Coordinates of C-alpha atoms and ligand atoms in Angstrom, one line a residue:
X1 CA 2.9 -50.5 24.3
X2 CA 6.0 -48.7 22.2
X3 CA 7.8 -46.0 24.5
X4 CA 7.3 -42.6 22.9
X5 CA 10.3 -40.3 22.3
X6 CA 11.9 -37.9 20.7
X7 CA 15.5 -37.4 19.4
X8 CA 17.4 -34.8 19.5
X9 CA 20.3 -35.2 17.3
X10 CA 22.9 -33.0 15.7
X11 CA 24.0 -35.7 12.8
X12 CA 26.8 -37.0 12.7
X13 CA 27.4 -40.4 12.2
X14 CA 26.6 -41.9 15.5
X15 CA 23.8 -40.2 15.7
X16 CA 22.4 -41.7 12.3
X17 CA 23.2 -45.1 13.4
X18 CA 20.8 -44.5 16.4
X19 CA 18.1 -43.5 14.4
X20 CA 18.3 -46.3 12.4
X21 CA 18.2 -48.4 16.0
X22 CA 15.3 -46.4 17.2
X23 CA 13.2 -45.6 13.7
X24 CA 12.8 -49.8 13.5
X25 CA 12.5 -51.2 16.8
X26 CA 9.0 -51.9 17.6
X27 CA 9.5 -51.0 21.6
X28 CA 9.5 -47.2 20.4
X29 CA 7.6 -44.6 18.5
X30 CA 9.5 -42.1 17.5
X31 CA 7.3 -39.3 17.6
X32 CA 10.0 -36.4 16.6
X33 CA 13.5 -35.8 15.8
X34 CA 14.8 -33.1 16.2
X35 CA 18.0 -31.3 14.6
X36 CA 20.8 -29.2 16.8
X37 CA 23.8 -27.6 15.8
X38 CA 26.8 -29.7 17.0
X39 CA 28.8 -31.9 15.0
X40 CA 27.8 -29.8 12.1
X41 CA 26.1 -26.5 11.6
X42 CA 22.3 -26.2 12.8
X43 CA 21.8 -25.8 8.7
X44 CA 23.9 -29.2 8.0
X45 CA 22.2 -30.6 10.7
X46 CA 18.8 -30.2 9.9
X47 CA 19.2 -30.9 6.2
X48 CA 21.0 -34.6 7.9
X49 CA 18.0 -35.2 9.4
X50 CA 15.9 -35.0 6.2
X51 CA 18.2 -37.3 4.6
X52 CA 18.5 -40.0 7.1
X53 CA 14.9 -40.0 7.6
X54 CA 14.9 -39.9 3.2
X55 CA 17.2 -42.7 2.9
X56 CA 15.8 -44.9 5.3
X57 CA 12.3 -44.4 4.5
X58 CA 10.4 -45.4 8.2
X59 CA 7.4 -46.6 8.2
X60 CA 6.0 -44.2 10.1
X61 CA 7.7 -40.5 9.3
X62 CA 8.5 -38.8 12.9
X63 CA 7.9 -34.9 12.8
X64 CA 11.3 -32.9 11.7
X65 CA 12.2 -30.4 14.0
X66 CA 14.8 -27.3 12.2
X67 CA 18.0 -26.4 14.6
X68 CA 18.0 -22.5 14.9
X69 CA 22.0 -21.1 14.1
X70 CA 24.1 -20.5 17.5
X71 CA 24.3 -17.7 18.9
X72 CA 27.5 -17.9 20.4
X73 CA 29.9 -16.9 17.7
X74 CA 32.2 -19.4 15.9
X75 CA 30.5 -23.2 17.4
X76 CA 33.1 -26.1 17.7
X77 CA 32.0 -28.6 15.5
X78 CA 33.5 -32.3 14.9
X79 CA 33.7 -32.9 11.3
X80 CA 37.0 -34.3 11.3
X81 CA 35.1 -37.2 12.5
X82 CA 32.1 -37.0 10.9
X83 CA 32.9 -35.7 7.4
X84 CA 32.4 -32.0 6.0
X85 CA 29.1 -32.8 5.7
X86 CA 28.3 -34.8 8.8
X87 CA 27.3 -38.4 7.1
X88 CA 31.1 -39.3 6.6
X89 CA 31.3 -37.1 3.2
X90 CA 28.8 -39.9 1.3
X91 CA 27.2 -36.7 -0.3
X92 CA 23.6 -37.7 -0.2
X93 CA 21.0 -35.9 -2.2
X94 CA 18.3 -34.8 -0.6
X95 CA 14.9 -35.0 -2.6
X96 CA 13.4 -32.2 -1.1
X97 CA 13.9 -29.8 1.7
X98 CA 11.1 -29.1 4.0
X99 CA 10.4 -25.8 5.5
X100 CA 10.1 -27.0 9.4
X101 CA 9.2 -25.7 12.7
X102 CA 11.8 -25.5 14.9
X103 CA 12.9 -28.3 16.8
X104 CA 12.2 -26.1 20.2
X105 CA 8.6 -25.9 19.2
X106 CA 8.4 -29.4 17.9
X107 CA 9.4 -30.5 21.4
X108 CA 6.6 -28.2 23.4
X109 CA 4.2 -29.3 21.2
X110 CA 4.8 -32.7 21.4
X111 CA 5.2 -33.0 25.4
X112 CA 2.3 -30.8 25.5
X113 CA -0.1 -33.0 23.9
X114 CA 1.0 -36.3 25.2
X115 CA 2.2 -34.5 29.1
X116 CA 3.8 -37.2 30.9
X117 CA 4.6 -39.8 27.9
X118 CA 7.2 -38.5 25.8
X119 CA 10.9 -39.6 26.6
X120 CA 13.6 -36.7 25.4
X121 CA 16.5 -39.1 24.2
X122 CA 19.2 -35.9 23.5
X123 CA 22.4 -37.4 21.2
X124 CA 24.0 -34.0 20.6
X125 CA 24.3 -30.4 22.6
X126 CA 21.5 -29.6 24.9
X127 CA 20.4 -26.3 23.1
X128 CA 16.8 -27.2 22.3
X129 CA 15.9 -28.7 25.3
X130 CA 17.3 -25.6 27.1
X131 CA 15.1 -23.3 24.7
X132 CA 11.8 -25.5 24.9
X133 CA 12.2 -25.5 28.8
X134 CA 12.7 -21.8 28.6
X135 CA 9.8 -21.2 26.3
X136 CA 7.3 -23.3 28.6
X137 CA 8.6 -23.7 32.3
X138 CA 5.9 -25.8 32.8
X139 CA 7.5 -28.1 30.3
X140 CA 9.9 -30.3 32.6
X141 CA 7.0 -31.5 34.7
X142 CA 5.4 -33.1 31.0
X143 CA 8.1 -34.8 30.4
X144 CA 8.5 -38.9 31.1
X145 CA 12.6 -38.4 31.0
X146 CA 15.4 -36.6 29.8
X147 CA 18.4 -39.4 28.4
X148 CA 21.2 -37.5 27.2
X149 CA 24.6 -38.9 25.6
X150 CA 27.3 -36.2 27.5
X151 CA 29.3 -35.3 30.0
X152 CA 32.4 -37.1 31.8
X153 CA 31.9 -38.4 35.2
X154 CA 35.9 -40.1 35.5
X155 CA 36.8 -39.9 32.3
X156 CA 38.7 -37.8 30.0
X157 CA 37.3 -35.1 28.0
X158 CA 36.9 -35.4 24.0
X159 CA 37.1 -31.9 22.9
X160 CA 38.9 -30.3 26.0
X161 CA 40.9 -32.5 28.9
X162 CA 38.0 -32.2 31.1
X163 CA 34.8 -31.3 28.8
X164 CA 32.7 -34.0 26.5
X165 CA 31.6 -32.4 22.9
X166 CA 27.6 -32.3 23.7
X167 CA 28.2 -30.1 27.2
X168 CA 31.1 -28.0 25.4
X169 CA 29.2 -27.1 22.4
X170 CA 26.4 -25.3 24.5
X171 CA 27.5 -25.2 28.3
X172 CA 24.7 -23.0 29.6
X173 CA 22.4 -25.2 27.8
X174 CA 23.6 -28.4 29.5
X175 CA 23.6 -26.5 33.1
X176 CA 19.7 -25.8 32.5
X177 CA 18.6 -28.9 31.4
X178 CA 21.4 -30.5 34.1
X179 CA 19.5 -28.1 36.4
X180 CA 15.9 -28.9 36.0
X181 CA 13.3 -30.1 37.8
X182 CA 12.4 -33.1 35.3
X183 CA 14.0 -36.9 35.6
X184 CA 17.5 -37.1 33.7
X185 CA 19.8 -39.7 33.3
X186 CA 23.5 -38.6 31.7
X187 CA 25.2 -41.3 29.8
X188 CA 28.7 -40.2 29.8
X189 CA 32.3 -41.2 28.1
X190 CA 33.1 -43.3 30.6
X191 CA 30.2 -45.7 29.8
X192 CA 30.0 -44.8 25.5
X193 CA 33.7 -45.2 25.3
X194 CA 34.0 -48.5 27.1
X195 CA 32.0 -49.9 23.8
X196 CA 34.6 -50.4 20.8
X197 CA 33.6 -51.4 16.8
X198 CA 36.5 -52.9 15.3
X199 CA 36.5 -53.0 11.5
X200 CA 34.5 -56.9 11.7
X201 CA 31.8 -54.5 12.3
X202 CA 32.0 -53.6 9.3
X203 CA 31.6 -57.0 7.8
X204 CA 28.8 -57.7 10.1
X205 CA 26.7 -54.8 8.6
X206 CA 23.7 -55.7 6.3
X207 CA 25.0 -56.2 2.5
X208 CA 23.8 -53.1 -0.4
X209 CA 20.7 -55.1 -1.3
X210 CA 18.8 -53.5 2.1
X211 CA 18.2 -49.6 2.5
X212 CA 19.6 -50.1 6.0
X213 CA 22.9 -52.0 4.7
X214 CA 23.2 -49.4 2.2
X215 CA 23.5 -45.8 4.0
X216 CA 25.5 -47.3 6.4
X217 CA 28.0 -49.0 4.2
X218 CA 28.5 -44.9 2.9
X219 CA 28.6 -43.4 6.0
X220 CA 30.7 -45.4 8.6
X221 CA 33.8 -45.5 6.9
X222 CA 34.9 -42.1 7.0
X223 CA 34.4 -42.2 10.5
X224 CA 37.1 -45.4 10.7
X225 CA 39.8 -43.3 8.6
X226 CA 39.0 -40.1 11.3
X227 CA 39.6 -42.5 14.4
X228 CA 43.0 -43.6 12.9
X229 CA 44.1 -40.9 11.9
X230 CA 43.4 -38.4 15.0
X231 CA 43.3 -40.9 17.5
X232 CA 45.4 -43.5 16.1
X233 CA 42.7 -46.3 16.8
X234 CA 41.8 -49.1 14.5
X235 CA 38.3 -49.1 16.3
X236 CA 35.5 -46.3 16.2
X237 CA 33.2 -45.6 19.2
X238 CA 29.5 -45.1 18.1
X239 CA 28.0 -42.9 21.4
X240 CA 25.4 -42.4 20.5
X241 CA 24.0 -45.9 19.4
X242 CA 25.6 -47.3 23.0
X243 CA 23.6 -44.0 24.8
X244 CA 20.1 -45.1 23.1
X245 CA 20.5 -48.8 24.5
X246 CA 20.0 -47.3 28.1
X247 CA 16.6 -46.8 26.5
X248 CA 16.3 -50.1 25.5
X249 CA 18.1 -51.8 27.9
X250 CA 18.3 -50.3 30.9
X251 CA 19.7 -53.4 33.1
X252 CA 22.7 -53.3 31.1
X253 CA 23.6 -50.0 32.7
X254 CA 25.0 -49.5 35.7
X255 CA 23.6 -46.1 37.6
X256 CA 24.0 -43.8 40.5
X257 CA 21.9 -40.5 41.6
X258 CA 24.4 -37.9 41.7
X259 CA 24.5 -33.8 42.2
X260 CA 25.8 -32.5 39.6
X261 CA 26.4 -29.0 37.5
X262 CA 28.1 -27.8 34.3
X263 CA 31.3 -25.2 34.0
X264 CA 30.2 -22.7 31.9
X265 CA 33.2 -20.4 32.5
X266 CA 36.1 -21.8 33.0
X267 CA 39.2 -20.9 31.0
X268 CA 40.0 -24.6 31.0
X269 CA 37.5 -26.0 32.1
X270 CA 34.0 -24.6 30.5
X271 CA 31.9 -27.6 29.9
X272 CA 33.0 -29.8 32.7
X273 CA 30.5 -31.9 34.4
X274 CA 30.9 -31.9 38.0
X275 CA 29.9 -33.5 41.2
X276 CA 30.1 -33.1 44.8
X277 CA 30.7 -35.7 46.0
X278 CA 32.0 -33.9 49.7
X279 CA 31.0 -36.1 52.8
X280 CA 29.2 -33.0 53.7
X281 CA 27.6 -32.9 50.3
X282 CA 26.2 -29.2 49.6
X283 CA 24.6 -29.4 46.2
X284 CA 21.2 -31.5 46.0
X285 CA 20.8 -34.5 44.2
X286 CA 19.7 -34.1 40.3
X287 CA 21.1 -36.8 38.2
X288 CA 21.3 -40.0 37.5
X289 CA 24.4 -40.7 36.0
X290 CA 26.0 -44.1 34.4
X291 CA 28.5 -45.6 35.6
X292 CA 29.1 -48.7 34.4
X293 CA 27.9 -51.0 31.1
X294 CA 27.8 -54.4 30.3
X295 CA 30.1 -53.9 26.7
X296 CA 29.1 -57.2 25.3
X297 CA 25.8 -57.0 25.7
X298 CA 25.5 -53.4 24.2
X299 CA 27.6 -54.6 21.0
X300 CA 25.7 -57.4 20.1
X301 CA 22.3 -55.6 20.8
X302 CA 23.6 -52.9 18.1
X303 CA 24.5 -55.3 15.5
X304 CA 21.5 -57.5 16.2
X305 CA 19.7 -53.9 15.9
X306 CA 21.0 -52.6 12.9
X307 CA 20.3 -56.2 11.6
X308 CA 16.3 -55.9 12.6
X309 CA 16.0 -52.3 11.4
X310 CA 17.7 -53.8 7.5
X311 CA 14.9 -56.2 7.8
X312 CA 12.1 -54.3 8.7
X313 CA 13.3 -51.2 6.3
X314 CA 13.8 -54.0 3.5
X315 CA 15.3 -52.6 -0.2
Ligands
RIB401 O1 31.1 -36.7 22.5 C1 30.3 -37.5 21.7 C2 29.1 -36.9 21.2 O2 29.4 -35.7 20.5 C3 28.2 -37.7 20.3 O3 26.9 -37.4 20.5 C4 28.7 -37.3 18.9 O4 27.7 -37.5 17.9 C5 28.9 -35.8 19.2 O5 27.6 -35.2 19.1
CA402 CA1 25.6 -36.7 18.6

């Protein structure tokens, strides 16, 4: 029986890559996805969506979920990395935009009629899970699992020395959903960074004549010119696509209960994840957090993924 979820993604590159993991693997049915504002603009975002889910043509089409505008003044966004438009600047046409519900309401509908069987795989900032719990506090007792890509647990920061992008964008969000009484499982830099795609991944992709081989072929090699040229790396991470195979394949994964929060007013260090990890440990376990990841494995499951999804999606 197919695992059903929803995605919450704020497209972005990595994010697209993960939907075209998720929308052809036969182990899930992707009942939603849902836009957020993050790498791009809640507009950008939810207009990504429509073209992703255009371009690659599922065979069955997931509900679209709109990303309502921040309300905290100017967001950070990342599209040095991910283009001006979010899909490495390929400039896709969309055929038509759809006016959608918002993805807070596609969420509480969704975990509302299936209570207990709906996995909440979160790629981007935690804003709509924080809004749909707020909407319907009953909400985090429907649902099978909260999986989000975020956070640092040893690592680095990517948008601040201590913060990840996902927990910056929307701090108090992350601290709700970080919060909540609903099973979590944080897959952090530590573990998403560990997984490297030189430019052979490139050459492994699936050639023009597939749908699959030909939006990624546009999309991914912006994101190889950003990496150079801000990071100085001949090698991109994909985050998102490595946070989706703890889905998939959880046994590669490495994992650890944890209490944790999330700075949301720190001068330096607002959108830190944080443990306590004191002998006399004061805060109560509410985490699970991942540690560790078998790299190998991960890599060749994505190529072998992206391989299976060119199949299924066919020309
Ligand atoms: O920090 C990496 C995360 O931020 C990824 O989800 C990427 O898509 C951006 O949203
Ligand atoms: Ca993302």
């Amino acid at each position: 029986m197919a695992r059903k979820v929803i995605l919450d993604v704020d497209p972005g590159v990595d994010d697209a890559l993960a939907l075209c993991l998720a929308l052809f693997d036969p182990r899930l049915e992707v009942v939603a996805v849902t836009a957020v504002a993050g790498n791009v603009p809640a507009d950008q975002a939810t207009r990504n969506v429509q073209t992703i889910i255009e371009q690659l043509d599922p065979p069955r089409w997931p509900r679209l979920g709109r990303a309502l505008p921040s309300d905290v003044g100017e967001p950070a966004n990342a599209r040095h990395i991910h283009g001006a438009d979010g899909l490495g600047n390929a400039r896709f046409d969309v055929a038509e935009l759809h006016h959608l519900h918002s993805s807070e309401k596609v969420i509480a509908d969704a975990l509302r009629t299936d209570p207990g069987d709906i996995s909440l795989i979160c790629l981007g900032p935690l804003t709509n899970i924080a809004a749909a719990f707020r909407r319907d506090p009953a909400l985090p007792s429907m649902v099978d699992r909260v999986v989000f890509m975020g956070g640092t647990y040893l690592a680095p920061g990517n948008i601040t020395p201590v913060a990840e992008f996902n927990m910056y964008v929307d701090p108090p969000a992350a601290r709700a959903v970080v919060q909540s009484r609903t099973t979590k499982t944080m897959i952090p830099l530590d573990v998403t960074s560990k997984v490297s795609f030189t430019y052979d991944f490139l050459d492994q992709l699936p050639d023009d004549t597939s749908r699959v081989g030909r939006f990624l072929r546009r999309i991914l090699p912006f994101v190889y010119r950003a990496y150079r040229q801000h990071y100085g790396l001949e090698s991109i991470h994909l985050h998102d696509a490595v946070a989706l195979q703890y889905v998939l394949e959880p046994d590669w994964f490495l994992t650890e209960e944890m209490a944790a929060d999330v700075e949301v007013a720190g001068e330096l260090t607002t959108g830190a994840t944080l443990f306590d990890r004191r002998v006399n440990r004061q805060w109560r376990l509410n985490l699970e957090v991942a540690t560790r990841v078998d790299n190998a494995a991960v890599s060749q499951a994505i190529v072998r993924g992206i391989r299976q999804a060119a199949h299924a999606a066919g020309a």
